[in-house]
C-alpha atoms as a printed R data frame, in Angstrom:
    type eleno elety resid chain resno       x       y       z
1   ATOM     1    CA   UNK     A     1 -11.362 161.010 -55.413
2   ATOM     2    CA   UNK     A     2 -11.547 162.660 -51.822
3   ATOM     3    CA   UNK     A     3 -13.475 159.391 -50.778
4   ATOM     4    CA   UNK     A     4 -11.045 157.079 -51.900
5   ATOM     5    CA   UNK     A     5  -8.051 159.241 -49.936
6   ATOM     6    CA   UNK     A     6 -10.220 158.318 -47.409
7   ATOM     7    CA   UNK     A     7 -10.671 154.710 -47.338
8   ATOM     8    CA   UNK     A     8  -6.996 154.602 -48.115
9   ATOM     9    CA   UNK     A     9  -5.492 156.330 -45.110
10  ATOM    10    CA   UNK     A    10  -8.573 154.725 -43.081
11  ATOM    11    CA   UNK     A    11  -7.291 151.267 -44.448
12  ATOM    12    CA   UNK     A    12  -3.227 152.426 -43.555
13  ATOM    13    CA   UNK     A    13  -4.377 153.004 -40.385
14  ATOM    14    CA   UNK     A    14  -6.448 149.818 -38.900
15  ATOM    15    CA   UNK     A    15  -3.293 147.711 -40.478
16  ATOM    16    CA   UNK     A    16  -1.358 149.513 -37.999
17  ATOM    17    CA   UNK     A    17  -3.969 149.354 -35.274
18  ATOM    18    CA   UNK     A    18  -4.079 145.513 -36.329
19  ATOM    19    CA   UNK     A    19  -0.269 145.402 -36.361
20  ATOM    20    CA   UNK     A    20   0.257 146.677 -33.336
21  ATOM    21    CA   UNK     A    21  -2.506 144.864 -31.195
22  ATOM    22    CA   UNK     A    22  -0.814 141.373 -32.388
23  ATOM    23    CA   UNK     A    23   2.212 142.696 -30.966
24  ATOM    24    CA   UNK     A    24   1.317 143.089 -27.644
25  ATOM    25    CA   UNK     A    25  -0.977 140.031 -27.224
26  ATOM    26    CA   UNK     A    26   2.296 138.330 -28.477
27  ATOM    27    CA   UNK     A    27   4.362 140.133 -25.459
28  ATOM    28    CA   UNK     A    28   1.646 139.551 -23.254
29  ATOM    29    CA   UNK     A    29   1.633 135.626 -24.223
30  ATOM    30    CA   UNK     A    30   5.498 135.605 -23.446
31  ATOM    31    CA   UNK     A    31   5.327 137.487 -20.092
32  ATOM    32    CA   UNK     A    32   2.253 135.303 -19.157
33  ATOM    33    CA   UNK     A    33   4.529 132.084 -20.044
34  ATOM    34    CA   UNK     A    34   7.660 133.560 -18.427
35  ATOM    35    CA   UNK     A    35   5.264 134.209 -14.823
36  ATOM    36    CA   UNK     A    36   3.642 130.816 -15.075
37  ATOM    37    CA   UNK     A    37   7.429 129.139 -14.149
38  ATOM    38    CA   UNK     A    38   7.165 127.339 -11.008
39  ATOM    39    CA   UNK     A    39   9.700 127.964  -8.705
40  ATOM    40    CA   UNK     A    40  13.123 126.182  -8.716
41  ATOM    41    CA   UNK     A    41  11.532 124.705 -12.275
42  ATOM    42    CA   UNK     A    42  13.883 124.668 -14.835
43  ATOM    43    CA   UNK     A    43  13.335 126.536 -17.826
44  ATOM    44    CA   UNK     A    44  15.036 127.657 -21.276
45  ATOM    45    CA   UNK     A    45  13.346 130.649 -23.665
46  ATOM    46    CA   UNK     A    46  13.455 128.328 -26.845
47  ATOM    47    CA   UNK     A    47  10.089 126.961 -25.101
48  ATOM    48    CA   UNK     A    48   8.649 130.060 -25.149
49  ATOM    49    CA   UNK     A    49   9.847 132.346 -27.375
50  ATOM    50    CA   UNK     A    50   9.117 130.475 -30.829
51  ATOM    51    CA   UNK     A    51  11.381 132.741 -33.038
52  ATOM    52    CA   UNK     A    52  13.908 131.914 -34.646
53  ATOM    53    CA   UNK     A    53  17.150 133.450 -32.869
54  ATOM    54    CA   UNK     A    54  20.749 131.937 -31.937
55  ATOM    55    CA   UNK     A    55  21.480 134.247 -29.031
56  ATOM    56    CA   UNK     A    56  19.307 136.173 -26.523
57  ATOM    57    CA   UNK     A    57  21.132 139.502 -25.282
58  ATOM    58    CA   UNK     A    58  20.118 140.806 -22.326
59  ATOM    59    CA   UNK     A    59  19.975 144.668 -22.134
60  ATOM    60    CA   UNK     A    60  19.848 146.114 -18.200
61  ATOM    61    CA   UNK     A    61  18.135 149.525 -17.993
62  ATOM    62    CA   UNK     A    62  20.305 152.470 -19.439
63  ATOM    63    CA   UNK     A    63  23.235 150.107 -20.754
64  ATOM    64    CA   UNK     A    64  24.711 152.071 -23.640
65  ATOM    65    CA   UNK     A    65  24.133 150.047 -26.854
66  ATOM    66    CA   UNK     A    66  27.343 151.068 -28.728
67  ATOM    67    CA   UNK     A    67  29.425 149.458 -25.843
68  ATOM    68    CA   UNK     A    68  27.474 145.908 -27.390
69  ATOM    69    CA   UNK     A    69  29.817 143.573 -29.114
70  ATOM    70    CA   UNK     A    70  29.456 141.560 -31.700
71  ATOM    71    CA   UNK     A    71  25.660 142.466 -32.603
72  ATOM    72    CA   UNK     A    72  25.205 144.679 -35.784
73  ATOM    73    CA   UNK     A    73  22.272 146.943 -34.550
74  ATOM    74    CA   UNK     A    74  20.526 148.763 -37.286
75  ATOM    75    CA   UNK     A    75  19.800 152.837 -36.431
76  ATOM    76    CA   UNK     A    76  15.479 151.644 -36.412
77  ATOM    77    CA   UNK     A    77  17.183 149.057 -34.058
78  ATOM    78    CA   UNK     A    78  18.771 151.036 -31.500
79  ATOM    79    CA   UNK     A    79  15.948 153.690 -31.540
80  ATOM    80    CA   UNK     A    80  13.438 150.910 -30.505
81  ATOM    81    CA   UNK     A    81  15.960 149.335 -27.668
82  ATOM    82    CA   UNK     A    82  16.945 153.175 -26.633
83  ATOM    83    CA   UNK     A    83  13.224 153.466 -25.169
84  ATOM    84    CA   UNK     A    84  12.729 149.762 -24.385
85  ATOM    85    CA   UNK     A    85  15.399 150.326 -21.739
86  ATOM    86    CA   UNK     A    86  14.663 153.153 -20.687
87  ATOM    87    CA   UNK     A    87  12.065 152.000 -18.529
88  ATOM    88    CA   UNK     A    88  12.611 151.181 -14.422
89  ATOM    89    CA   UNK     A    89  11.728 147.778 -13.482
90  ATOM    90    CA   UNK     A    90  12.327 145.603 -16.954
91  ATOM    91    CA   UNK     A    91  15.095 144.228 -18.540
92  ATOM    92    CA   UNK     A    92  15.029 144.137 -22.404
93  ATOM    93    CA   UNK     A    93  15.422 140.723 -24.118
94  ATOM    94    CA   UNK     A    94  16.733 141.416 -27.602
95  ATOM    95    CA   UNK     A    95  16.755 138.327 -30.184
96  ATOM    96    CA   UNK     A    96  19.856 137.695 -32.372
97  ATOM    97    CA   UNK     A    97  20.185 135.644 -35.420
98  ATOM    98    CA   UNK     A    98  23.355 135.766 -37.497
99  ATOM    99    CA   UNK     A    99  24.260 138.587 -35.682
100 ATOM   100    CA   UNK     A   100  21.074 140.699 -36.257
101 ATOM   101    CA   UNK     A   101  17.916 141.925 -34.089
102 ATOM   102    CA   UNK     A   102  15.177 139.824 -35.084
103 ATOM   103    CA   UNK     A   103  13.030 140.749 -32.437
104 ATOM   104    CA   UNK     A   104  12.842 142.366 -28.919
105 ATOM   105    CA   UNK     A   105  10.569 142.559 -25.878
106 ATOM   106    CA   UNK     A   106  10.361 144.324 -22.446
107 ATOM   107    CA   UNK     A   107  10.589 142.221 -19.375
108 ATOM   108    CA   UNK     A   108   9.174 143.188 -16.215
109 ATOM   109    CA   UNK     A   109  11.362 142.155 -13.345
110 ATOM   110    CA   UNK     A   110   8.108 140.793 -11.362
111 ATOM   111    CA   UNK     A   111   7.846 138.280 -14.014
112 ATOM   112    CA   UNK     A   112  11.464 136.504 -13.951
113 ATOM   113    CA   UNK     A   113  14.359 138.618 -13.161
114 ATOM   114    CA   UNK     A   114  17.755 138.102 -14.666
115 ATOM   115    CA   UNK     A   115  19.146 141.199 -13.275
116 ATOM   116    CA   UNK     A   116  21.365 139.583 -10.941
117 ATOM   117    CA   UNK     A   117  22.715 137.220 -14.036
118 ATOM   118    CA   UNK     A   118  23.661 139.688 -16.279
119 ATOM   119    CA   UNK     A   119  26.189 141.596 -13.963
120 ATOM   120    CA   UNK     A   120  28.717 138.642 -15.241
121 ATOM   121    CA   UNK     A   121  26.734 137.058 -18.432
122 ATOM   122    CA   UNK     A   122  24.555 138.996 -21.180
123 ATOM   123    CA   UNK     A   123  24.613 136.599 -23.798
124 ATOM   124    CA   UNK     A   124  22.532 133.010 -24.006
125 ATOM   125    CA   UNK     A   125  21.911 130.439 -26.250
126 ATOM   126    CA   UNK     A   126  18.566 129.205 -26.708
127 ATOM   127    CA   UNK     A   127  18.619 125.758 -24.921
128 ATOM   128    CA   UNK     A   128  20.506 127.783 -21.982
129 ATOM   129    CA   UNK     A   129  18.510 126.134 -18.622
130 ATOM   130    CA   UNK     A   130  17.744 128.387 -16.361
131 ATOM   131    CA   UNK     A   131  16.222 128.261 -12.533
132 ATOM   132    CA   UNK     A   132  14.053 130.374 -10.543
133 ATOM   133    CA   UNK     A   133  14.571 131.198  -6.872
134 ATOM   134    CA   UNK     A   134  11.782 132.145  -4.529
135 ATOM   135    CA   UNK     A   135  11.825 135.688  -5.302
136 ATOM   136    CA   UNK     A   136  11.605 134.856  -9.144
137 ATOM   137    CA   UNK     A   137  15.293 135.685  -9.788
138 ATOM   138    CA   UNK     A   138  17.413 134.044 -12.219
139 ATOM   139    CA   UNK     A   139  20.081 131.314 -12.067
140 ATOM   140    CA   UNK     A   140  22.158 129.204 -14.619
141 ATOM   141    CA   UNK     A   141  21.851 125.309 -14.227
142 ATOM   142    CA   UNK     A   142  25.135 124.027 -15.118
């Protein structure tokens, strides 16, 4: 019996080893995508984030979530974004379908930054073009 508790929680265990190691080759795919953009080469996410979401929110560093509109974060929801943005340096791209989180990830700002943007815009559709400048910050193309 005490050898089967064993291979159990040893089992529980590399499936969340496994888990987790898929997750960040995944984020590590995006950000590698997301710093191979030439610059002033247009660019929208639905190339390179494959899920599928209707709307990208943009979360800036700190921004209180309750003061989101028209997103129905779960509590497991908000606890994941609360220490995605709490970090210097990244924005937070969270991924909305029907008005749920489907999926976020951690931006650095080295890799594109869309500070600048979201002083005026947090929300974007998925075939939403966007340009890079020189120093790899954002811009709508109209």
């Amino acid at each position: 019996m005490k050898i089967l508790n064993i291979i159990f929680y040893s089992t529980i265990v590399l499936v969340i080893i496994i888990l987790f190691s898929c997750k960040d080759k995944e984020k590590e795919k995006i950000i590698y995508s997301l710093e191979s953009i030439g610059i002033h080469q247009s660019f929208d996410l639905s190339t390179i984030i494959k899920e599928d979401w209707d709307t990208l929110y943009i979360i800036s560093p700190y921004e209180e979530l309750d003061s989101i509109v028209g997103i129905n974060f779960s509590e497991r929801d908000k606890s994941s974004l609360m220490i995605s943005t709490s970090y210097e340096g990244y924005t937070t791209f969270a991924f909305i379908k029907n008005r749920q989180m489907v999926n976020y990830h951690r931006i650095p700002y080295t890799a594109v930054d869309f500070f600048p943007l979201i002083d005026s815009i947090n929300y974007f559709s998925p075939k939403q073009k966007f340009i890079l400048d020189e120093k790899r910050v954002v811009s709508l193309v109209e």
